[in-house]
mmCIF file of C-alpha atoms in Angstrom:
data_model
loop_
_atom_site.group_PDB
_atom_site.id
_atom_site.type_symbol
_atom_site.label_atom_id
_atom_site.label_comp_id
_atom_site.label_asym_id
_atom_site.label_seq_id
_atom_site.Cartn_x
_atom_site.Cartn_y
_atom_site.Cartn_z
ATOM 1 C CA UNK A 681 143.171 110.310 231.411
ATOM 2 C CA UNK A 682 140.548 113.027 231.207
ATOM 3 C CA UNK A 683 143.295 115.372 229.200
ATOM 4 C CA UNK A 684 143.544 112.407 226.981
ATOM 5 C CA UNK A 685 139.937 112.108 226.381
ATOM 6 C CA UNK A 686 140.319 115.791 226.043
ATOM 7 C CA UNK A 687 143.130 115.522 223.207
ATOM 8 C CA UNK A 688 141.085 112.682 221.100
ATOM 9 C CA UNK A 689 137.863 114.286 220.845
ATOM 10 C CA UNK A 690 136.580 113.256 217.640
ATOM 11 C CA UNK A 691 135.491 115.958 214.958
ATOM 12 C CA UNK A 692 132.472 118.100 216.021
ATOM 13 C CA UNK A 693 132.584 116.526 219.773
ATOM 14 C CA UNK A 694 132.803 119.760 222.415
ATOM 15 C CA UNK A 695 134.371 118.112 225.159
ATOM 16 C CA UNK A 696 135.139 120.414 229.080
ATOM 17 C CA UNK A 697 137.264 119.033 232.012
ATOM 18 C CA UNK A 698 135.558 120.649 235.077
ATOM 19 C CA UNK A 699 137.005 121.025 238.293
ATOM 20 C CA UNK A 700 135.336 121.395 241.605
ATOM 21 C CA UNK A 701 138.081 123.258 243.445
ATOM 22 C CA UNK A 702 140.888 125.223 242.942
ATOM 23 C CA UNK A 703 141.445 128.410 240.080
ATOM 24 C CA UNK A 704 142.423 128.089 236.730
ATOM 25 C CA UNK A 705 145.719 130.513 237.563
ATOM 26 C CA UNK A 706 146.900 128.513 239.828
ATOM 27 C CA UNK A 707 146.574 124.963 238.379
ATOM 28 C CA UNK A 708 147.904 126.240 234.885
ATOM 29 C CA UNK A 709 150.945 127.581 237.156
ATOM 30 C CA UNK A 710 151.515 124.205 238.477
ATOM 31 C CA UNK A 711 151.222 121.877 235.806
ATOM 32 C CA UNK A 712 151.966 123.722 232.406
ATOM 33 C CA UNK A 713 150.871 120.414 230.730
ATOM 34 C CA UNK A 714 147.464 121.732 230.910
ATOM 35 C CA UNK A 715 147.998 124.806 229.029
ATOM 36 C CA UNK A 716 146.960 123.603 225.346
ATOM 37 C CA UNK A 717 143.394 122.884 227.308
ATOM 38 C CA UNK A 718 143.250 125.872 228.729
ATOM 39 C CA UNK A 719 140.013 126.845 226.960
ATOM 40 C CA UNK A 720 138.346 123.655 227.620
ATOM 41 C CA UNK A 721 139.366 123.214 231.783
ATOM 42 C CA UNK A 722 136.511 125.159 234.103
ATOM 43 C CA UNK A 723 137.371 125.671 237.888
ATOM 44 C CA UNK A 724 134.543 126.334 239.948
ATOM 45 C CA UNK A 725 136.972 127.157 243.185
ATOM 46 C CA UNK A 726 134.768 125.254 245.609
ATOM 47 C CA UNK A 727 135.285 125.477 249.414
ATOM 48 C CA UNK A 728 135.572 123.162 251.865
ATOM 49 C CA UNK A 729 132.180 121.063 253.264
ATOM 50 C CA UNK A 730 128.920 121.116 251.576
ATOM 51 C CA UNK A 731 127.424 123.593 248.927
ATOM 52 C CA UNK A 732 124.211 123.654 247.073
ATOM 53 C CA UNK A 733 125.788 126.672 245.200
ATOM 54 C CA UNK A 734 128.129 124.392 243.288
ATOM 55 C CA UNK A 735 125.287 122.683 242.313
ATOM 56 C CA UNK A 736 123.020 125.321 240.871
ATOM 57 C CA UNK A 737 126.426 126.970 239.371
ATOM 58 C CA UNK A 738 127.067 123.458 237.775
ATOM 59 C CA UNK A 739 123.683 123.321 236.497
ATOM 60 C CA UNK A 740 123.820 126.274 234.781
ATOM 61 C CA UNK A 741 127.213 125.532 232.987
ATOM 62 C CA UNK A 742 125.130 122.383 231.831
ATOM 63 C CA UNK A 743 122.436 124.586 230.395
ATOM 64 C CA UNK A 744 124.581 126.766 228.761
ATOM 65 C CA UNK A 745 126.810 124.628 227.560
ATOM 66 C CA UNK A 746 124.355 122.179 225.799
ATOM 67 C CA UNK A 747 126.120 119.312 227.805
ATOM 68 C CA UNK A 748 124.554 115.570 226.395
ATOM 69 C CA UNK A 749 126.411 113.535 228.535
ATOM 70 C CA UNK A 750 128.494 113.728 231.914
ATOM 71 C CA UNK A 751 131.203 111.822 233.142
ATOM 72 C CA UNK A 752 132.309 111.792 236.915
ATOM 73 C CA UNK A 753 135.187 110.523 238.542
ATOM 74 C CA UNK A 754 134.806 109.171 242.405
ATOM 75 C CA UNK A 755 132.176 110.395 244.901
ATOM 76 C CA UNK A 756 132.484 114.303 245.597
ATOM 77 C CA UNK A 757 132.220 114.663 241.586
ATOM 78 C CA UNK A 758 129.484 112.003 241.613
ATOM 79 C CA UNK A 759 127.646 114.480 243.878
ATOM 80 C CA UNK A 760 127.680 117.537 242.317
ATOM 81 C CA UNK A 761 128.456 116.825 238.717
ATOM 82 C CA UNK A 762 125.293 113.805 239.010
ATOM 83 C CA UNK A 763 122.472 115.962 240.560
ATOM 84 C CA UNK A 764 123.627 118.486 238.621
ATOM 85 C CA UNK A 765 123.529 116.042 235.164
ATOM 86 C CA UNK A 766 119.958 114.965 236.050
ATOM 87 C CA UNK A 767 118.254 118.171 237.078
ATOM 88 C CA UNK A 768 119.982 120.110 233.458
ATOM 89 C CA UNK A 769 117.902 116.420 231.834
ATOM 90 C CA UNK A 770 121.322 115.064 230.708
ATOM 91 C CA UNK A 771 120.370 111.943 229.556
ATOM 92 C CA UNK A 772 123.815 109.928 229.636
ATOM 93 C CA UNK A 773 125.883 109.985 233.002
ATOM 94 C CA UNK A 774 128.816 107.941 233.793
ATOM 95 C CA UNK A 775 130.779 107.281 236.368
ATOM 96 C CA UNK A 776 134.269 105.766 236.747
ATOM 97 C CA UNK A 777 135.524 104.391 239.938
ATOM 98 C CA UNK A 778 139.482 104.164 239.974
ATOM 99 C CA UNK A 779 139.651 102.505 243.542
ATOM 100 C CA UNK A 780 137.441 100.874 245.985
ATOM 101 C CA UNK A 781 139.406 101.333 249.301
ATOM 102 C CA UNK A 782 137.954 104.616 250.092
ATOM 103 C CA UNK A 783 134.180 103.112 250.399
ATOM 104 C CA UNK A 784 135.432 101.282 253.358
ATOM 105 C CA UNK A 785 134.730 104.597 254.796
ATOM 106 C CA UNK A 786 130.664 103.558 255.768
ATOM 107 C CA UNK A 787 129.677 107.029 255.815
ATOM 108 C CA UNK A 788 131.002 107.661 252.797
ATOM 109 C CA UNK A 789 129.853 103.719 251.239
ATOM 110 C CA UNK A 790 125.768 104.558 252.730
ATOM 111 C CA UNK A 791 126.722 107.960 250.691
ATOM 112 C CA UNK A 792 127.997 106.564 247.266
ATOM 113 C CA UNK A 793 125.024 103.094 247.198
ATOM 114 C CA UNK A 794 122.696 106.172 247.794
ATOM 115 C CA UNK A 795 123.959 108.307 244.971
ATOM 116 C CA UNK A 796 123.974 105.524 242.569
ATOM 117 C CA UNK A 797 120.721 104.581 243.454
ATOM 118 C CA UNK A 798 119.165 108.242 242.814
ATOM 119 C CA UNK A 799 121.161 109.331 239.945
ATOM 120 C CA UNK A 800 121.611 105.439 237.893
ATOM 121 C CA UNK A 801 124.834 106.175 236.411
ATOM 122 C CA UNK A 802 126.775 103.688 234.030
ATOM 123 C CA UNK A 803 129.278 102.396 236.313
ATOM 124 C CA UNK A 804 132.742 102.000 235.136
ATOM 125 C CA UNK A 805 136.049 100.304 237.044
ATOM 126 C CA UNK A 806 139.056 101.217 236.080
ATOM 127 C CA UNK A 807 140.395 97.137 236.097
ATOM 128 C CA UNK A 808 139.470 93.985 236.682
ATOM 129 C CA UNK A 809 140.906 94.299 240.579
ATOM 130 C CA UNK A 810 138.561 97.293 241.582
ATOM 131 C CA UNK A 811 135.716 96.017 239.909
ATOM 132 C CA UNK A 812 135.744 93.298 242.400
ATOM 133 C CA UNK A 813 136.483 95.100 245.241
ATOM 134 C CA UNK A 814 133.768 97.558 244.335
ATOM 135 C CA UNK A 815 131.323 94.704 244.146
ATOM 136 C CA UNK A 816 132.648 93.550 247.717
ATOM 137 C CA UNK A 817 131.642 96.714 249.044
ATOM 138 C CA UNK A 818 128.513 97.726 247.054
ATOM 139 C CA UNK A 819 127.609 93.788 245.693
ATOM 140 C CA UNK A 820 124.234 95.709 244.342
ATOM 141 C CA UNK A 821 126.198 97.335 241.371
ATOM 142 C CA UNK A 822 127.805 96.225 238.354
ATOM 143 C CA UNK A 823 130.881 97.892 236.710
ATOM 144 C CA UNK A 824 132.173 97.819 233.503
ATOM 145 C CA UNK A 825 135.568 97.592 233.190
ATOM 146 C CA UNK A 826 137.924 99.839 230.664
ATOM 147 C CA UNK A 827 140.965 99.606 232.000
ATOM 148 C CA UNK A 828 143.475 102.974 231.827
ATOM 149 C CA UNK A 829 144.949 103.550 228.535
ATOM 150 C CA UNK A 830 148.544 105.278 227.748
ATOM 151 C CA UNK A 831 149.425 107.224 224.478
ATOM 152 C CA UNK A 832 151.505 104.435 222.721
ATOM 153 C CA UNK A 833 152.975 107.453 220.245
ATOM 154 C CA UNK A 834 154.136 109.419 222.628
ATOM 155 C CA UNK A 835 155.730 106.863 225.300
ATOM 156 C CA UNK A 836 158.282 105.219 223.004
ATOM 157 C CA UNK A 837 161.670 104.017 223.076
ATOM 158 C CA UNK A 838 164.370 106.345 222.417
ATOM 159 C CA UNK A 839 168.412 107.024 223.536
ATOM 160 C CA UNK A 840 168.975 106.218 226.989
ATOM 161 C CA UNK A 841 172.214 108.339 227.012
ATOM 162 C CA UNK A 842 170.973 110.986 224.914
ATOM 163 C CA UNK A 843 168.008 111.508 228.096
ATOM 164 C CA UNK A 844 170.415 111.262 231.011
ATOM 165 C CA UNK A 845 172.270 113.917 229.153
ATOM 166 C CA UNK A 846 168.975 116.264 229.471
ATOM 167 C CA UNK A 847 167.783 115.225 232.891
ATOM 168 C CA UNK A 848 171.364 115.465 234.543
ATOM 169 C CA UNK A 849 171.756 112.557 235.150
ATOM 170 C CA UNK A 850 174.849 110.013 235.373
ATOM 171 C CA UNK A 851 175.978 107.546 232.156
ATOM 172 C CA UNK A 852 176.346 105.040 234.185
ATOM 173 C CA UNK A 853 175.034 101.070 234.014
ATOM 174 C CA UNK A 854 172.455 100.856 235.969
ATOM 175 C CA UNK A 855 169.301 104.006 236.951
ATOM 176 C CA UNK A 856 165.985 102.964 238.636
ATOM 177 C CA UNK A 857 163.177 105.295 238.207
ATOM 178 C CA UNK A 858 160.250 106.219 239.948
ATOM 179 C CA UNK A 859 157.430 108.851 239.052
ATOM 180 C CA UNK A 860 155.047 109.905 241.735
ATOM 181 C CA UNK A 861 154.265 112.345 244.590
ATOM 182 C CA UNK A 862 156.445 112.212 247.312
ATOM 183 C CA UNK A 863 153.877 111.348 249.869
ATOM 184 C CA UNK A 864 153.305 108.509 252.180
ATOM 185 C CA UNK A 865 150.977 106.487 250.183
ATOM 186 C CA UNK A 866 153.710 105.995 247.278
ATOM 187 C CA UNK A 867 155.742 104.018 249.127
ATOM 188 C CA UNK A 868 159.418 105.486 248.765
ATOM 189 C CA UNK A 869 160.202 104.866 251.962
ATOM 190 C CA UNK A 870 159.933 100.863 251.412
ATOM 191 C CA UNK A 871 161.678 101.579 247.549
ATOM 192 C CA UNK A 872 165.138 103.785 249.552
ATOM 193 C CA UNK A 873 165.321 100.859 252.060
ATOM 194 C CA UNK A 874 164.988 98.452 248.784
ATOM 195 C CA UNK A 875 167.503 100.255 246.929
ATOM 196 C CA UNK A 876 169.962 100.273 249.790
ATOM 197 C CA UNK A 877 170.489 96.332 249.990
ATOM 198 C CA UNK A 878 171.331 96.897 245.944
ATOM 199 C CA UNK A 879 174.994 96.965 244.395
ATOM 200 C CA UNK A 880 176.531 100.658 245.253
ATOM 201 C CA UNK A 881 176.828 101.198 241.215
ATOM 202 C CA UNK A 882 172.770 101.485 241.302
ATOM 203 C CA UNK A 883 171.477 104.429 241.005
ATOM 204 C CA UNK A 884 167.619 105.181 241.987
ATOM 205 C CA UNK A 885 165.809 108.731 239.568
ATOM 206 C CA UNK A 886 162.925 110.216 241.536
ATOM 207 C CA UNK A 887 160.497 112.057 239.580
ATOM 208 C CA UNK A 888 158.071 114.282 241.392
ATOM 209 C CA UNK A 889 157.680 115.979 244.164
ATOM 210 C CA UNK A 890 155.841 116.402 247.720
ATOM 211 C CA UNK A 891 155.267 116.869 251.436
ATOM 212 C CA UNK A 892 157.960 113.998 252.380
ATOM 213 C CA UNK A 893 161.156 114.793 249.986
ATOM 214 C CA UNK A 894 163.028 116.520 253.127
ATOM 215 C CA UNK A 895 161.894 113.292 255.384
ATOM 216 C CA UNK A 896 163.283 111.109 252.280
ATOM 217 C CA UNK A 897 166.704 113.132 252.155
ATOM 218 C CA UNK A 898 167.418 112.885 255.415
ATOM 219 C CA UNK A 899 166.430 108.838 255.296
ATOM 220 C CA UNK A 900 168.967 108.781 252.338
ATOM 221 C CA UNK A 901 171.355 110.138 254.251
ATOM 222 C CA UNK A 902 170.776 107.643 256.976
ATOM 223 C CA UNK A 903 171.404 104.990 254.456
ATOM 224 C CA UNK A 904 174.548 106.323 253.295
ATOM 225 C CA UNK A 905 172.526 106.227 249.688
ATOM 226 C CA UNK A 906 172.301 110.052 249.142
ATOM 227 C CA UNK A 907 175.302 110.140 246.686
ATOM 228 C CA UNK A 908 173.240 107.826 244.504
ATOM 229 C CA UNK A 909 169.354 108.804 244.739
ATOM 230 C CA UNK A 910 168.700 111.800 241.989
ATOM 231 C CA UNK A 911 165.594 113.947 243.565
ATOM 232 C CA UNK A 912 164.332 115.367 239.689
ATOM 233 C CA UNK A 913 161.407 117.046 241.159
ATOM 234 C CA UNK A 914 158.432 117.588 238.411
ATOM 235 C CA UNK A 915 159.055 116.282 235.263
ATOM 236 C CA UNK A 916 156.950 117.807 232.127
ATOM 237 C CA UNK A 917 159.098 115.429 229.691
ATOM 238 C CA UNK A 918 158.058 112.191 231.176
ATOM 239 C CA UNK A 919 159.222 110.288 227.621
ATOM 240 C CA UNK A 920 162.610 111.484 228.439
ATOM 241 C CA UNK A 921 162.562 110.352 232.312
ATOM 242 C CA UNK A 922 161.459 107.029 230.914
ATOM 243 C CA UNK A 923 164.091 106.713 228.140
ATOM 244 C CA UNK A 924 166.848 107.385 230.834
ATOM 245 C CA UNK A 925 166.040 104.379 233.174
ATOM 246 C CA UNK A 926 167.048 100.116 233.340
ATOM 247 C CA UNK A 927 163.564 99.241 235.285
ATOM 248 C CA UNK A 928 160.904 101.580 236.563
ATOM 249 C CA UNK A 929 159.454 100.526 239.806
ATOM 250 C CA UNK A 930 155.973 101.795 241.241
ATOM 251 C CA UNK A 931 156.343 100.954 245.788
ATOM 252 C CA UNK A 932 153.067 102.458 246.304
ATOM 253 C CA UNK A 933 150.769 101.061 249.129
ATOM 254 C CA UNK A 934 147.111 101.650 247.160
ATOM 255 C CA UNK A 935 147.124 102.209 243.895
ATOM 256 C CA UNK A 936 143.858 102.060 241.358
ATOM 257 C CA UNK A 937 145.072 101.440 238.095
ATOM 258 C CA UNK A 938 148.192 103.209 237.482
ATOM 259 C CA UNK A 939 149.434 104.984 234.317
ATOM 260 C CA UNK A 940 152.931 105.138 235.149
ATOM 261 C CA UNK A 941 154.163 101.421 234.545
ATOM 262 C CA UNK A 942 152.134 101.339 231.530
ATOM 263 C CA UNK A 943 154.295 104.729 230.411
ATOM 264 C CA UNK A 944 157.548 103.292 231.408
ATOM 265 C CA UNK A 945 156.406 99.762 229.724
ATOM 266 C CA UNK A 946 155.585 101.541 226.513
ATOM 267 C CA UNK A 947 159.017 103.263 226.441
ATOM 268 C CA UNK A 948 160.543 100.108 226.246
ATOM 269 C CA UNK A 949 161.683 99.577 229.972
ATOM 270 C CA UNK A 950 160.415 96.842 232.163
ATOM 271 C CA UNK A 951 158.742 97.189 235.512
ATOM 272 C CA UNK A 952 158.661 96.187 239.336
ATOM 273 C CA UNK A 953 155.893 96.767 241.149
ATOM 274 C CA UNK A 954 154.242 96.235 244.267
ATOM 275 C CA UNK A 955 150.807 94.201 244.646
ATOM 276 C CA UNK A 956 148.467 96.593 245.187
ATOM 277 C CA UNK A 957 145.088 97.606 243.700
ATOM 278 C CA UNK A 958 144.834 97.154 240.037
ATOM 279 C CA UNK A 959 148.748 96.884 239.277
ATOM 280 C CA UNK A 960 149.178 93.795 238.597
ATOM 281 C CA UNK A 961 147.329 94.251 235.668
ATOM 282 C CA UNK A 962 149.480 97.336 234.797
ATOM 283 C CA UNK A 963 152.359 95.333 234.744
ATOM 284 C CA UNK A 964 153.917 92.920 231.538
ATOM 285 C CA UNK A 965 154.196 89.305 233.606
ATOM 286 C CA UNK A 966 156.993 88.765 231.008
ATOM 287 C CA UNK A 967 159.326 91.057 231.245
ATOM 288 C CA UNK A 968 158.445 92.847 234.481
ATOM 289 C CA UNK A 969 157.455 91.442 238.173
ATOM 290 C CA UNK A 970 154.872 92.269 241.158
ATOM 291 C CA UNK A 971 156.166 91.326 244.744
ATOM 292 C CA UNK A 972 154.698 91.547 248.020
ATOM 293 C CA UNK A 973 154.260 94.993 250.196
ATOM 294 C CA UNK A 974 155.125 93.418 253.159
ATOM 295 C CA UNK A 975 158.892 93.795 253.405
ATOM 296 C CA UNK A 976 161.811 95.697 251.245
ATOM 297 C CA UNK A 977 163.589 93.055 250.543
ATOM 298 C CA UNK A 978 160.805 91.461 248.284
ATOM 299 C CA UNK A 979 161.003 94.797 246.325
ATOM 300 C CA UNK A 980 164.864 94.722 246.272
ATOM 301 C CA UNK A 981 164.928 91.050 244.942
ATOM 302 C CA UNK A 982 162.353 92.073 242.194
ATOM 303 C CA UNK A 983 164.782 94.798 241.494
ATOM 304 C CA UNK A 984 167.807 92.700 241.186
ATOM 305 C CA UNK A 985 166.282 89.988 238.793
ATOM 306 C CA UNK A 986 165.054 92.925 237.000
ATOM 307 C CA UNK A 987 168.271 94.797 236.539
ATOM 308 C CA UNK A 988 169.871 91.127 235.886
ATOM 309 C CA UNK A 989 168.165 89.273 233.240
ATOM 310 C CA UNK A 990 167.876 90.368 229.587
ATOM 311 C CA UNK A 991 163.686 89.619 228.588
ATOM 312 C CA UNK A 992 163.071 87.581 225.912
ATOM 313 C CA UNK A 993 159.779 90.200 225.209
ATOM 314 C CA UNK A 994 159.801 93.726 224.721
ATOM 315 C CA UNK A 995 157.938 95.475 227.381
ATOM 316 C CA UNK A 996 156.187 97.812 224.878
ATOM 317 C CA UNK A 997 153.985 94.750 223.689
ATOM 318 C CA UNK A 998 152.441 94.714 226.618
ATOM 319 C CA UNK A 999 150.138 98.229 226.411
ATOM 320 C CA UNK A 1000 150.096 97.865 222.976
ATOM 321 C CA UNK A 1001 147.650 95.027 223.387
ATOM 322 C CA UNK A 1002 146.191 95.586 226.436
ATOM 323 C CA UNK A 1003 146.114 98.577 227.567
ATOM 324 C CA UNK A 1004 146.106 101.639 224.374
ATOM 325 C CA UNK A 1005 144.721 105.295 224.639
ATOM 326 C CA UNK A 1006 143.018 104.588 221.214
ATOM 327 C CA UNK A 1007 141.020 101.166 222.858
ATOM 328 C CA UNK A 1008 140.157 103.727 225.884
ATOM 329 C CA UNK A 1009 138.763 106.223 224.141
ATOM 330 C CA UNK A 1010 136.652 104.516 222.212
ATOM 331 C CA UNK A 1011 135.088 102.408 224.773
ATOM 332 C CA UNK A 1012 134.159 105.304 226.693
ATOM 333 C CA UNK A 1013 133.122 107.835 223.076
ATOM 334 C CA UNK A 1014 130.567 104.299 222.359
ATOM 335 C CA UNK A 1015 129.260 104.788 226.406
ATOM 336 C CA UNK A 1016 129.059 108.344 226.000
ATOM 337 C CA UNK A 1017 127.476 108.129 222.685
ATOM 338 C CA UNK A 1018 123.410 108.942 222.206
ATOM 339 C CA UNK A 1019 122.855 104.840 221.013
ATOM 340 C CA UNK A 1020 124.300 104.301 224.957
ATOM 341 C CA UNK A 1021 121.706 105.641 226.761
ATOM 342 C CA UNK A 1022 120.040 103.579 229.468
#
């Protein structure tokens, strides 16, 4: 989202991603998506634990930079990029919360209320779903809510054969996709136990990669499903990993509100989901479904109606309305805006 923001900067706005941690070598090395920004990204290679030195280097950038208005995503950022915002006298600071199930943490709840309090950000939710759950845990606050927005021009439908061609994969019938770090809280274990109970001619694409993709071969194995579960790794051509698939599904235990089924939705291909977080408002109630965590073979049936029926709607209509870049950016360029301060 923030490379979006980035990318639709209107004329004469100066617009910087800043990172706490981490180099710009190395994060240009792993994700050469971020190379066209490269002169707007600043890394500020933070260490571990506290450090009033990020804040006085942050301030400074502020000064220098002739920053008008701040935008911070989650606590740590809230932290250093807030103080920082109000002692450089930057007038407009927002913050945008894309979960709430990390503020069940009290230590870090007493910390957040407290920030708020001092700093008086705008508060933004990233859907409906964490704005409630925010309020839950913090009922004090009020959050706006501007949902995540996709580039509708760039995720579009295009040749399904044409992409399995480029990603290697097989012309056959039937491909499930899924796009997200191989790590516990995605849920692939629940989606290879899913895909299992389906028809041996389905196929399951994995894009991404992570910590757990030796734990998931060797589960594959175990299911006798290895000959048909394609591990792509990273994927900088995520139009063409869409265009490839029948249904993308998102297994994932906590979400926010996700981008990917909004991508895949966009590119024409409908969705399964589990119900967590924000995503059942990520996902077309039309031509997609959201089933229950709890067991695989919810997600497998999901799958199988999925990979069955023929929608009446196209699943692109569905971000179109609700939930476009263009809509996105402007809601937060009007917050961000001098008329928006508070």
């Amino acid at each position: 989202m923030a490379l979006d923001l980035l990318r639709c900067a209107g004329e004469g706005q100066d617009l910087y991603v800043v990172s706490l941690e981490g180099t710009a070598d190395k994060a240009l090395a792993a994700w050469p998506r971020l190379a066209p920004f490269a002169d707007r990204l600043i890394f500020l290679n933070k260490r571990p634990g506290w450090s009033i030195a990020t804040v006085y280097r942050l301030w400074r950038l502020l000064r220098r930079l002739g920053v008008t208005a701040v935008q911070t995503h989650h606590v740590g950022p809230l932290l250093y990029g807030g103080v920082a915002a109000r002692l450089a006298s930057v007038r407009r600071l927002v913050h945008t919360e894309h979960d709430a199930w990390h503020l069940r943490d009290p230590h870090r709840r007493i910390l957040q209320d407290s920030l708020i309090s001092l700093l008086r950000p705008i508060l933004v939710a990233d859907s409906n779903l964490v704005a409630r759950e925010l309020e839950k845990v913090l009922p004090k606050r009020t959050y706006l809510v501007i949902p995540n927005g996709i580039d509708c021009d760039l995720f579009t439908p295009g040749n399904r054969s044409g992409a399995r061609a480029k990603l290697g994969l097989p012309q056959i019938e039937r491909i499930i996709g899924c796009a997200a770090r191989l790590e516990s809280v995605k849920g692939h274990n629940r989606l290879f136990h899913a895909h299992a109970l389906l028809p041996n001619n389905v196929h399951l694409a994995l894009a991404g990669t992570g910590s757990l993709e030796e734990d998931l071969r060797i589960l594959a194995r175990s299911l006798g499903t290895e000959d048909r579960i394609h591990f792509l790794g990273r994927i900088d051509d995520m139009p063409t990993f869409y265009r490839a698939l029948n249904v993308f599904c998102l297994p994932s235990d906590r979400e926010g509100m996700p981008l990917s089924p909004l991508e895949a939705q966009a590119s024409g291909i409908p969705c399964v989901a589990t119900d967590v977080g924000g995503t059942r408002e990520a996902v077309c109630p039309d031509t997609g479904a959201v089933v229950s965590p709890a067991d695989p073979s919810f997600l497998a049936e999901g799958l199988t109606l999925a990979l069955s029926k023929k929608p009446r709607y196209n699943p692109r209509a569905y971000p179109l309305a609700h939930c476009n870049l263009s809509d996105v950016v402007a809601a937060y360029q009007a917050l961000l805006a001098p008329e928006a301060v508070r």
